[in-house]
Short mmCIF file of C-alpha atoms in Angstrom, two decimals:
data_model
loop_
_atom_site.label_atom_id
_atom_site.label_comp_id
_atom_site.label_asym_id
_atom_site.label_seq_id
_atom_site.Cartn_x
_atom_site.Cartn_y
_atom_site.Cartn_z
CA MET A 1 -59.05 92.83 96.70
CA ASN A 2 -62.21 93.00 98.54
CA TYR A 3 -65.60 91.95 97.10
CA TYR A 4 -69.28 92.81 97.82
CA ILE A 5 -72.22 91.09 96.32
CA HIS A 6 -75.82 92.49 96.84
CA VAL A 7 -78.61 90.32 96.79
CA PRO A 8 -81.76 92.55 96.42
CA PHE A 9 -84.49 90.13 97.56
CA CYS A 10 -86.59 90.61 100.85
CA ALA A 11 -89.78 89.01 102.17
CA SER A 12 -90.91 92.53 103.09
CA LYS A 13 -89.57 96.06 103.59
CA CYS A 14 -88.66 97.03 107.08
CA GLY A 15 -89.62 100.50 108.20
CA TYR A 16 -86.05 101.47 108.99
CA CYS A 17 -84.49 100.33 105.84
CA ALA A 18 -82.90 102.46 102.89
CA PHE A 19 -80.96 99.81 101.28
CA TYR A 20 -82.29 98.69 97.71
CA SER A 21 -84.17 95.62 97.65
CA GLU A 22 -87.44 94.01 95.92
CA CYS A 23 -89.98 92.43 97.92
CA GLY A 24 -92.05 89.41 96.79
CA SER A 25 -89.84 88.23 94.06
CA ASP A 26 -90.62 84.62 92.69
CA GLY A 27 -88.24 81.83 92.03
CA ALA A 28 -88.06 82.62 88.31
CA ARG A 29 -86.76 86.45 89.19
CA MET A 30 -84.22 84.85 91.55
CA ASP A 31 -82.81 82.58 88.85
CA ARG A 32 -82.59 85.58 86.33
CA TYR A 33 -80.61 87.32 89.04
CA LEU A 34 -78.28 84.16 89.50
CA ASP A 35 -77.91 83.83 85.88
CA LYS A 36 -76.67 87.47 85.39
CA LEU A 37 -74.38 87.29 88.60
CA GLU A 38 -72.75 84.07 87.15
CA SER A 39 -72.06 85.96 83.89
CA THR A 40 -70.61 89.09 85.49
CA LEU A 41 -68.68 87.77 88.40
CA SER A 42 -64.96 87.92 87.97
CA GLY A 43 -61.91 88.08 90.34
CA SER A 44 -58.74 89.62 89.85
CA ARG A 45 -54.99 88.42 89.93
CA GLY A 46 -54.65 89.63 93.47
CA LYS A 47 -55.57 87.66 96.59
CA CYS A 48 -59.28 87.64 97.46
CA GLU A 49 -59.03 88.97 100.90
CA THR A 50 -62.74 89.37 101.70
CA ILE A 51 -66.05 88.77 100.41
CA TYR A 52 -69.22 90.19 101.92
CA ILE A 53 -72.87 89.15 100.86
CA GLY A 54 -75.28 91.77 101.78
CA GLY A 55 -78.73 92.97 100.86
CA GLY A 56 -81.76 92.62 100.92
CA THR A 57 -81.88 89.12 102.43
CA PRO A 58 -79.37 86.67 101.02
CA THR A 59 -80.77 83.87 102.90
CA LEU A 60 -84.13 84.41 101.52
CA PHE A 61 -82.96 81.90 98.87
CA ASP A 62 -84.02 78.50 99.38
CA LEU A 63 -81.37 75.95 99.96
CA ASP A 64 -80.73 74.95 96.10
CA ARG A 65 -80.67 78.54 95.03
CA LEU A 66 -78.16 79.36 98.14
CA LYS A 67 -76.05 76.46 97.00
CA ARG A 68 -75.77 77.51 93.46
CA PHE A 69 -75.19 81.21 94.46
CA THR A 70 -72.18 80.11 96.84
CA GLY A 71 -70.99 77.91 94.27
CA SER A 72 -70.79 80.47 91.81
CA VAL A 73 -68.90 82.82 94.08
CA PHE A 74 -66.34 80.41 95.15
CA ASP A 75 -65.61 79.12 91.57
CA ARG A 76 -65.13 82.80 90.15
CA LEU A 77 -63.43 84.72 93.36
CA GLN A 78 -61.54 81.81 94.55
CA PRO A 79 -61.32 82.55 98.21
CA ASP A 80 -58.63 80.64 100.13
CA GLY A 81 -58.39 79.66 103.85
CA ASP A 82 -57.39 83.23 104.81
CA THR A 83 -60.35 85.03 103.31
CA GLU A 84 -62.87 86.42 105.42
CA ILE A 85 -66.47 85.27 103.82
CA SER A 86 -69.25 87.08 105.58
CA ILE A 87 -73.07 86.77 104.92
CA GLU A 88 -76.04 88.61 106.12
CA ALA A 89 -79.08 86.60 107.29
CA ASN A 90 -82.38 87.19 108.89
CA PRO A 91 -83.62 84.76 111.51
CA GLU A 92 -86.98 83.94 110.13
CA THR A 93 -85.24 82.68 106.90
CA LEU A 94 -83.11 80.26 108.72
CA ASP A 95 -83.46 76.64 109.20
CA GLU A 96 -81.25 73.70 110.41
CA ALA A 97 -80.07 72.57 106.74
CA LYS A 98 -79.35 76.39 105.87
CA VAL A 99 -77.27 77.06 108.96
CA ALA A 100 -75.19 73.73 108.25
CA PHE A 101 -74.52 74.87 104.79
CA LEU A 102 -73.59 78.38 105.73
CA ARG A 103 -71.47 77.10 108.61
CA GLU A 104 -69.59 74.85 106.07
CA HIS A 105 -68.83 77.73 103.52
CA TYR A 106 -68.95 81.07 105.45
CA THR A 107 -66.64 82.40 108.24
CA ARG A 108 -68.73 85.18 109.44
CA LEU A 109 -72.43 85.09 109.85
CA SER A 110 -74.34 88.83 110.37
CA MET A 111 -77.81 88.26 111.82
CA GLY A 112 -80.33 91.14 111.71
CA ILE A 113 -82.18 90.67 115.01
CA GLN A 114 -82.66 94.49 115.63
CA SER A 115 -84.30 93.99 118.96
CA PHE A 116 -85.37 90.79 121.30
CA ASP A 117 -88.34 92.51 122.02
CA PRO A 118 -91.38 91.41 119.92
CA GLU A 119 -93.25 94.57 120.15
CA SER A 120 -90.24 96.76 119.08
CA ARG A 121 -89.70 94.61 115.93
CA ALA A 122 -93.42 94.83 115.12
CA ARG A 123 -92.84 98.84 115.29
CA ILE A 124 -90.45 98.71 112.55
CA GLY A 125 -91.83 96.13 110.45
CA ARG A 126 -89.49 93.18 111.40
CA ARG A 127 -91.71 90.50 110.57
CA CYS A 128 -90.18 87.69 112.71
CA SER A 129 -91.78 85.74 115.52
CA GLN A 130 -90.37 85.46 118.87
CA ALA A 131 -90.31 81.55 118.43
CA LYS A 132 -88.42 81.52 115.08
CA LEU A 133 -86.02 84.18 116.42
CA LEU A 134 -85.02 82.06 119.32
CA GLU A 135 -84.88 78.89 117.21
CA ALA A 136 -82.52 80.58 114.67
CA VAL A 137 -80.41 81.86 117.48
CA LYS A 138 -80.09 78.55 118.81
CA LEU A 139 -79.19 76.92 115.61
CA VAL A 140 -76.60 79.41 115.08
CA GLN A 141 -75.26 79.07 118.41
CA GLU A 142 -74.82 75.36 118.26
CA ALA A 143 -73.40 75.59 114.85
CA LYS A 144 -70.25 77.44 116.16
CA PHE A 145 -69.34 79.86 113.38
CA PRO A 146 -65.78 81.21 113.48
CA HIS A 147 -67.35 84.71 113.96
CA TRP A 148 -70.86 85.95 114.22
CA ASN A 149 -72.67 89.38 114.47
CA CYS A 150 -75.93 90.56 115.73
CA ASP A 151 -77.37 93.77 114.44
CA LEU A 152 -79.27 95.90 117.02
CA ILE A 153 -81.02 99.14 116.75
CA TYR A 154 -81.56 101.74 119.62
CA SER A 155 -83.59 104.81 119.98
CA LEU A 156 -86.74 102.80 118.53
CA PRO A 157 -90.09 104.29 119.25
CA GLY A 158 -91.39 103.18 122.60
CA GLN A 159 -87.96 101.79 123.70
CA SER A 160 -87.08 102.42 127.08
CA ARG A 161 -83.66 102.51 128.73
CA GLU A 162 -84.48 99.00 130.41
CA MET A 163 -85.41 97.44 126.99
CA TRP A 164 -82.11 98.57 125.33
CA GLU A 165 -80.14 97.35 128.37
CA ASN A 166 -81.91 93.91 128.05
CA ASP A 167 -81.32 93.90 124.07
CA LEU A 168 -77.50 94.50 124.81
CA HIS A 169 -77.25 91.87 127.80
CA THR A 170 -79.14 89.32 125.79
CA ALA A 171 -77.04 89.67 122.69
CA ALA A 172 -73.55 89.70 124.41
CA SER A 173 -74.72 86.59 126.48
CA LEU A 174 -75.20 84.56 123.15
CA GLY A 175 -71.60 84.14 122.41
CA VAL A 176 -71.52 86.80 119.76
CA ASP A 177 -67.93 88.07 119.13
CA HIS A 178 -69.34 91.16 117.27
CA LEU A 179 -72.22 93.50 117.61
CA SER A 180 -73.49 96.30 115.49
CA CYS A 181 -75.55 98.84 117.40
CA TYR A 182 -77.16 101.70 115.10
CA ALA A 183 -79.22 104.58 116.05
CA LEU A 184 -82.54 104.66 114.38
CA THR A 185 -82.33 107.79 112.07
CA PRO A 186 -84.90 109.04 109.45
CA GLU A 187 -83.91 107.89 106.12
CA GLU A 188 -85.27 109.52 102.92
CA ASN A 189 -86.31 106.25 101.39
CA ALA A 190 -87.42 104.58 104.56
CA ALA A 191 -91.10 103.89 105.50
CA LEU A 192 -90.28 105.30 109.04
CA GLY A 193 -88.43 108.56 107.77
CA ALA A 194 -91.54 110.74 107.39
CA GLU A 195 -92.66 110.01 110.97
CA PHE A 196 -89.72 109.48 113.11
CA SER A 197 -88.28 112.60 115.14
CA GLU A 198 -84.87 112.26 116.58
CA ASP A 199 -83.98 112.72 120.32
CA ASP A 200 -80.12 113.65 120.41
CA GLU A 201 -80.15 113.46 124.26
CA ARG A 202 -81.82 109.96 124.20
CA GLU A 203 -79.63 108.89 121.35
CA SER A 204 -76.46 109.80 123.19
CA GLU A 205 -77.52 108.20 126.44
CA PHE A 206 -78.24 104.58 124.67
CA TYR A 207 -74.98 105.06 122.74
CA HIS A 208 -72.88 105.25 125.96
CA LEU A 209 -74.83 102.59 127.42
CA ALA A 210 -73.92 100.23 124.71
CA GLN A 211 -70.12 100.67 125.30
CA ASN A 212 -70.42 100.38 128.96
CA ILE A 213 -72.58 97.38 129.14
CA LEU A 214 -70.59 95.31 126.28
CA ALA A 215 -67.38 96.14 128.15
CA GLN A 216 -68.47 93.79 130.60
CA TYR A 217 -68.49 91.22 128.22
CA GLY A 218 -65.20 91.81 126.71
CA ILE A 219 -66.72 93.34 123.67
CA ALA A 220 -65.32 96.99 122.98
CA ARG A 221 -66.06 99.54 120.51
CA TYR A 222 -63.78 99.75 117.50
CA GLU A 223 -66.01 102.02 115.31
CA ILE A 224 -68.84 104.54 116.14
CA SER A 225 -71.43 101.65 115.63
CA ASN A 226 -69.50 98.45 116.04
CA TYR A 227 -68.12 96.56 118.81
CA ALA A 228 -66.16 93.40 118.94
CA LYS A 229 -64.07 90.84 121.08
CA SER A 230 -60.32 90.91 120.39
CA GLY A 231 -59.84 89.53 116.60
CA GLY A 232 -63.78 89.56 115.85
CA GLU A 233 -63.57 92.81 114.13
CA CYS A 234 -64.97 92.74 110.43
CA ARG A 235 -61.81 92.60 108.18
CA HIS A 236 -64.13 93.73 104.98
CA ASN A 237 -65.29 96.68 106.86
CA MET A 238 -61.84 97.84 108.24
CA ASN A 239 -60.28 97.13 104.55
CA VAL A 240 -63.10 99.42 102.74
CA TRP A 241 -62.83 102.03 105.47
CA ARG A 242 -59.24 102.40 104.91
CA GLY A 243 -59.73 103.01 101.10
CA GLY A 244 -58.90 99.31 100.13
CA LEU A 245 -59.84 98.09 96.79
CA LEU A 246 -63.37 97.03 96.35
CA ARG A 247 -65.29 95.13 93.60
CA GLY A 248 -69.07 95.36 93.77
CA PHE A 249 -71.64 92.89 91.98
CA GLY A 250 -75.35 93.17 91.81
CA PRO A 251 -77.84 96.11 91.59
CA SER A 252 -76.88 99.20 94.03
CA ALA A 253 -73.43 97.47 94.81
CA ALA A 254 -70.36 99.94 94.99
CA GLY A 255 -66.66 99.41 93.98
CA PHE A 256 -63.42 101.50 94.24
CA ASN A 257 -60.49 100.80 91.98
CA GLY A 258 -58.22 103.39 93.78
CA VAL A 259 -59.44 106.32 91.97
CA SER A 260 -63.19 106.10 90.98
CA ARG A 261 -66.16 104.80 92.71
CA MET A 262 -68.34 102.63 90.64
CA ILE A 263 -71.94 102.12 91.53
CA GLU A 264 -74.27 99.69 90.05
CA VAL A 265 -77.64 100.85 88.89
CA GLU A 266 -80.19 100.67 91.91
CA ASN A 267 -82.90 98.68 89.89
CA LEU A 268 -83.05 95.08 89.33
CA ASP A 269 -84.59 95.08 85.92
CA MET A 270 -82.17 97.82 84.68
CA TRP A 271 -79.21 95.66 86.05
CA LEU A 272 -80.41 92.46 84.34
CA ASN A 273 -80.59 94.32 81.32
CA ASP A 274 -76.72 95.57 81.47
CA SER A 275 -77.12 99.02 82.53
CA LEU A 276 -73.66 100.56 83.04
CA PRO A 277 -72.70 101.36 86.41
CA GLU A 278 -72.49 105.24 87.49
CA LEU A 279 -68.72 106.44 88.11
CA ASP A 280 -68.27 108.75 90.85
CA ASP A 281 -65.02 110.72 89.79
CA ILE A 282 -64.03 113.51 92.06
CA PRO A 283 -60.64 115.08 92.43
CA HIS A 284 -57.94 112.95 93.87
CA GLU A 285 -57.40 115.23 96.96
CA SER A 286 -61.16 115.17 97.69
CA ARG A 287 -61.15 111.27 97.45
CA LEU A 288 -58.18 111.22 99.88
CA ASN A 289 -60.35 113.49 102.21
CA GLU A 290 -63.11 111.24 102.06
CA ILE A 291 -61.31 108.19 102.81
CA PHE A 292 -59.28 109.93 105.71
CA ALA A 293 -62.83 110.98 107.22
CA VAL A 294 -64.55 107.77 106.92
CA ASN A 295 -61.57 105.67 108.93
CA LEU A 296 -61.85 108.40 111.74
CA ARG A 297 -65.02 106.77 112.75
CA THR A 298 -62.83 103.93 114.04
CA VAL A 299 -61.17 104.16 117.63
CA SER A 300 -57.86 103.37 116.14
CA GLY A 301 -57.98 106.06 113.59
CA TRP A 302 -54.95 106.52 111.26
CA THR A 303 -51.16 105.82 111.60
CA PRO A 304 -48.52 106.54 109.16
CA GLN A 305 -48.36 102.91 108.21
CA THR A 306 -52.17 102.56 107.67
CA TRP A 307 -52.10 105.97 105.57
CA ALA A 308 -49.49 104.96 103.48
CA LYS A 309 -51.45 101.88 102.26
CA VAL A 310 -54.28 104.12 100.73
CA PRO A 311 -54.05 104.32 96.93
CA GLY A 312 -52.25 107.48 95.97
CA ALA A 313 -52.00 108.47 99.58
CA ASP A 314 -50.58 112.08 100.22
CA SER A 315 -47.83 112.56 103.00
CA TRP A 316 -48.44 112.13 106.64
CA GLU A 317 -47.49 115.58 107.53
CA LYS A 318 -50.04 116.90 105.11
CA ARG A 319 -52.51 114.82 107.23
CA ARG A 320 -51.39 116.21 110.25
CA LYS A 321 -51.86 119.93 109.10
CA ILE A 322 -55.29 119.12 108.05
CA THR A 323 -55.98 117.80 111.40
CA GLU A 324 -54.51 120.88 113.07
CA LYS A 325 -57.09 123.00 111.40
CA LEU A 326 -59.98 120.51 112.56
CA GLN A 327 -58.70 120.78 116.14
CA LYS A 328 -59.10 124.51 116.11
CA MET A 329 -62.63 123.93 114.88
CA PHE A 330 -63.51 121.25 117.11
CA PRO A 331 -61.72 121.48 120.56
CA ASP A 332 -61.08 118.32 122.46
CA CYS A 333 -62.37 116.40 119.52
CA LEU A 334 -59.16 114.97 117.87
CA LEU A 335 -55.73 113.63 118.87
CA ASN A 336 -53.07 114.62 116.66
CA GLU A 337 -49.90 112.62 117.33
CA GLN A 338 -46.64 111.97 115.05
CA SER A 339 -47.79 108.16 115.38
CA ARG A 340 -51.62 108.44 115.26
CA ILE A 341 -54.45 110.48 114.28
CA THR A 342 -57.86 109.73 116.13
CA LEU A 343 -61.14 111.14 117.19
CA THR A 344 -61.51 111.33 120.99
CA GLU A 345 -64.56 109.76 122.68
CA ASN A 346 -66.28 112.95 122.51
CA GLY A 347 -64.98 113.48 118.84
CA LEU A 348 -66.81 110.26 117.99
CA LEU A 349 -70.10 111.87 118.70
CA PHE A 350 -69.37 114.66 116.51
CA TRP A 351 -68.08 112.82 113.57
CA ASN A 352 -70.84 113.77 111.10
CA MET A 353 -69.72 117.37 111.60
CA ILE A 354 -66.00 116.88 111.53
CA ALA A 355 -66.37 114.91 108.16
CA GLN A 356 -68.58 117.59 106.55
CA GLU A 357 -65.58 119.85 106.87
CA LEU A 358 -63.44 117.25 104.95
CA PHE A 359 -65.89 116.20 102.30
#
């Protein structure tokens, strides 16, 4: 079983973010969240494979609340030495004591840097000084996490090719074994959504730059937006992309029981008052097509062995016939072999269009 826990608290809302969060929450509200989480968290009889703590900003908790939160998660989900335990963090929320605690309990830290250029961060509403960013990076480097990731965003307003290249070189030289590189895209619920216009040509240029520059550091693309050194891939994401079982806790968290997707209410007050999750029940074949499409975002794609592990998977030959139809619609975008189905390098750029034919 894989677990996702959503911590909905942020100091402020970044301009690019469409994830559910609540800004300016006081300690009493955080304590109510922790009380509720402790009453609802429960594991399963199966092995705890991965735990992912996202947000929001999980490290907005002060150290005492972070300890309480972590203790509750560990007591109820019972991770062992093989469990991947990831947590997201913003640099401005980290200090020496927090980093030491996180290093003791978490196997993977994902830091939301977005850009090393302070003016670029200011344009997208990231309220982190350069001094605090560099301090946090130094603390995390010295802590030597088993795995750590930097989030970067490209195609930012005013961002030049040279600035993006500098972000990539800077991040890769820190010793990370994972990088997430996302194109800034207009999101309906994000502050920048109404004023931002996409530039497909520039986005494609920066997309290829990321692959070429990171390869110099032994960091390879394994999914459209994610790069890792060998062994540094995020197991939680890989499991979920391949249709693995998922339980979600916290407002807006999603889960998957092998048949239905369950989505917790996207409102902290309603979640605290026991609102029931929404059930996303779609026909089984449609669900399989959805899972099939999502993992085509990965460079490795599907093999007969990985497809057979999907709950209720149909035959490999049926998947190959579906792929044959897609190949006619999108020439040079898919490889359809007896032992593997993948998108080509060109096909990854057209994943959205290909996925629309499957959903």
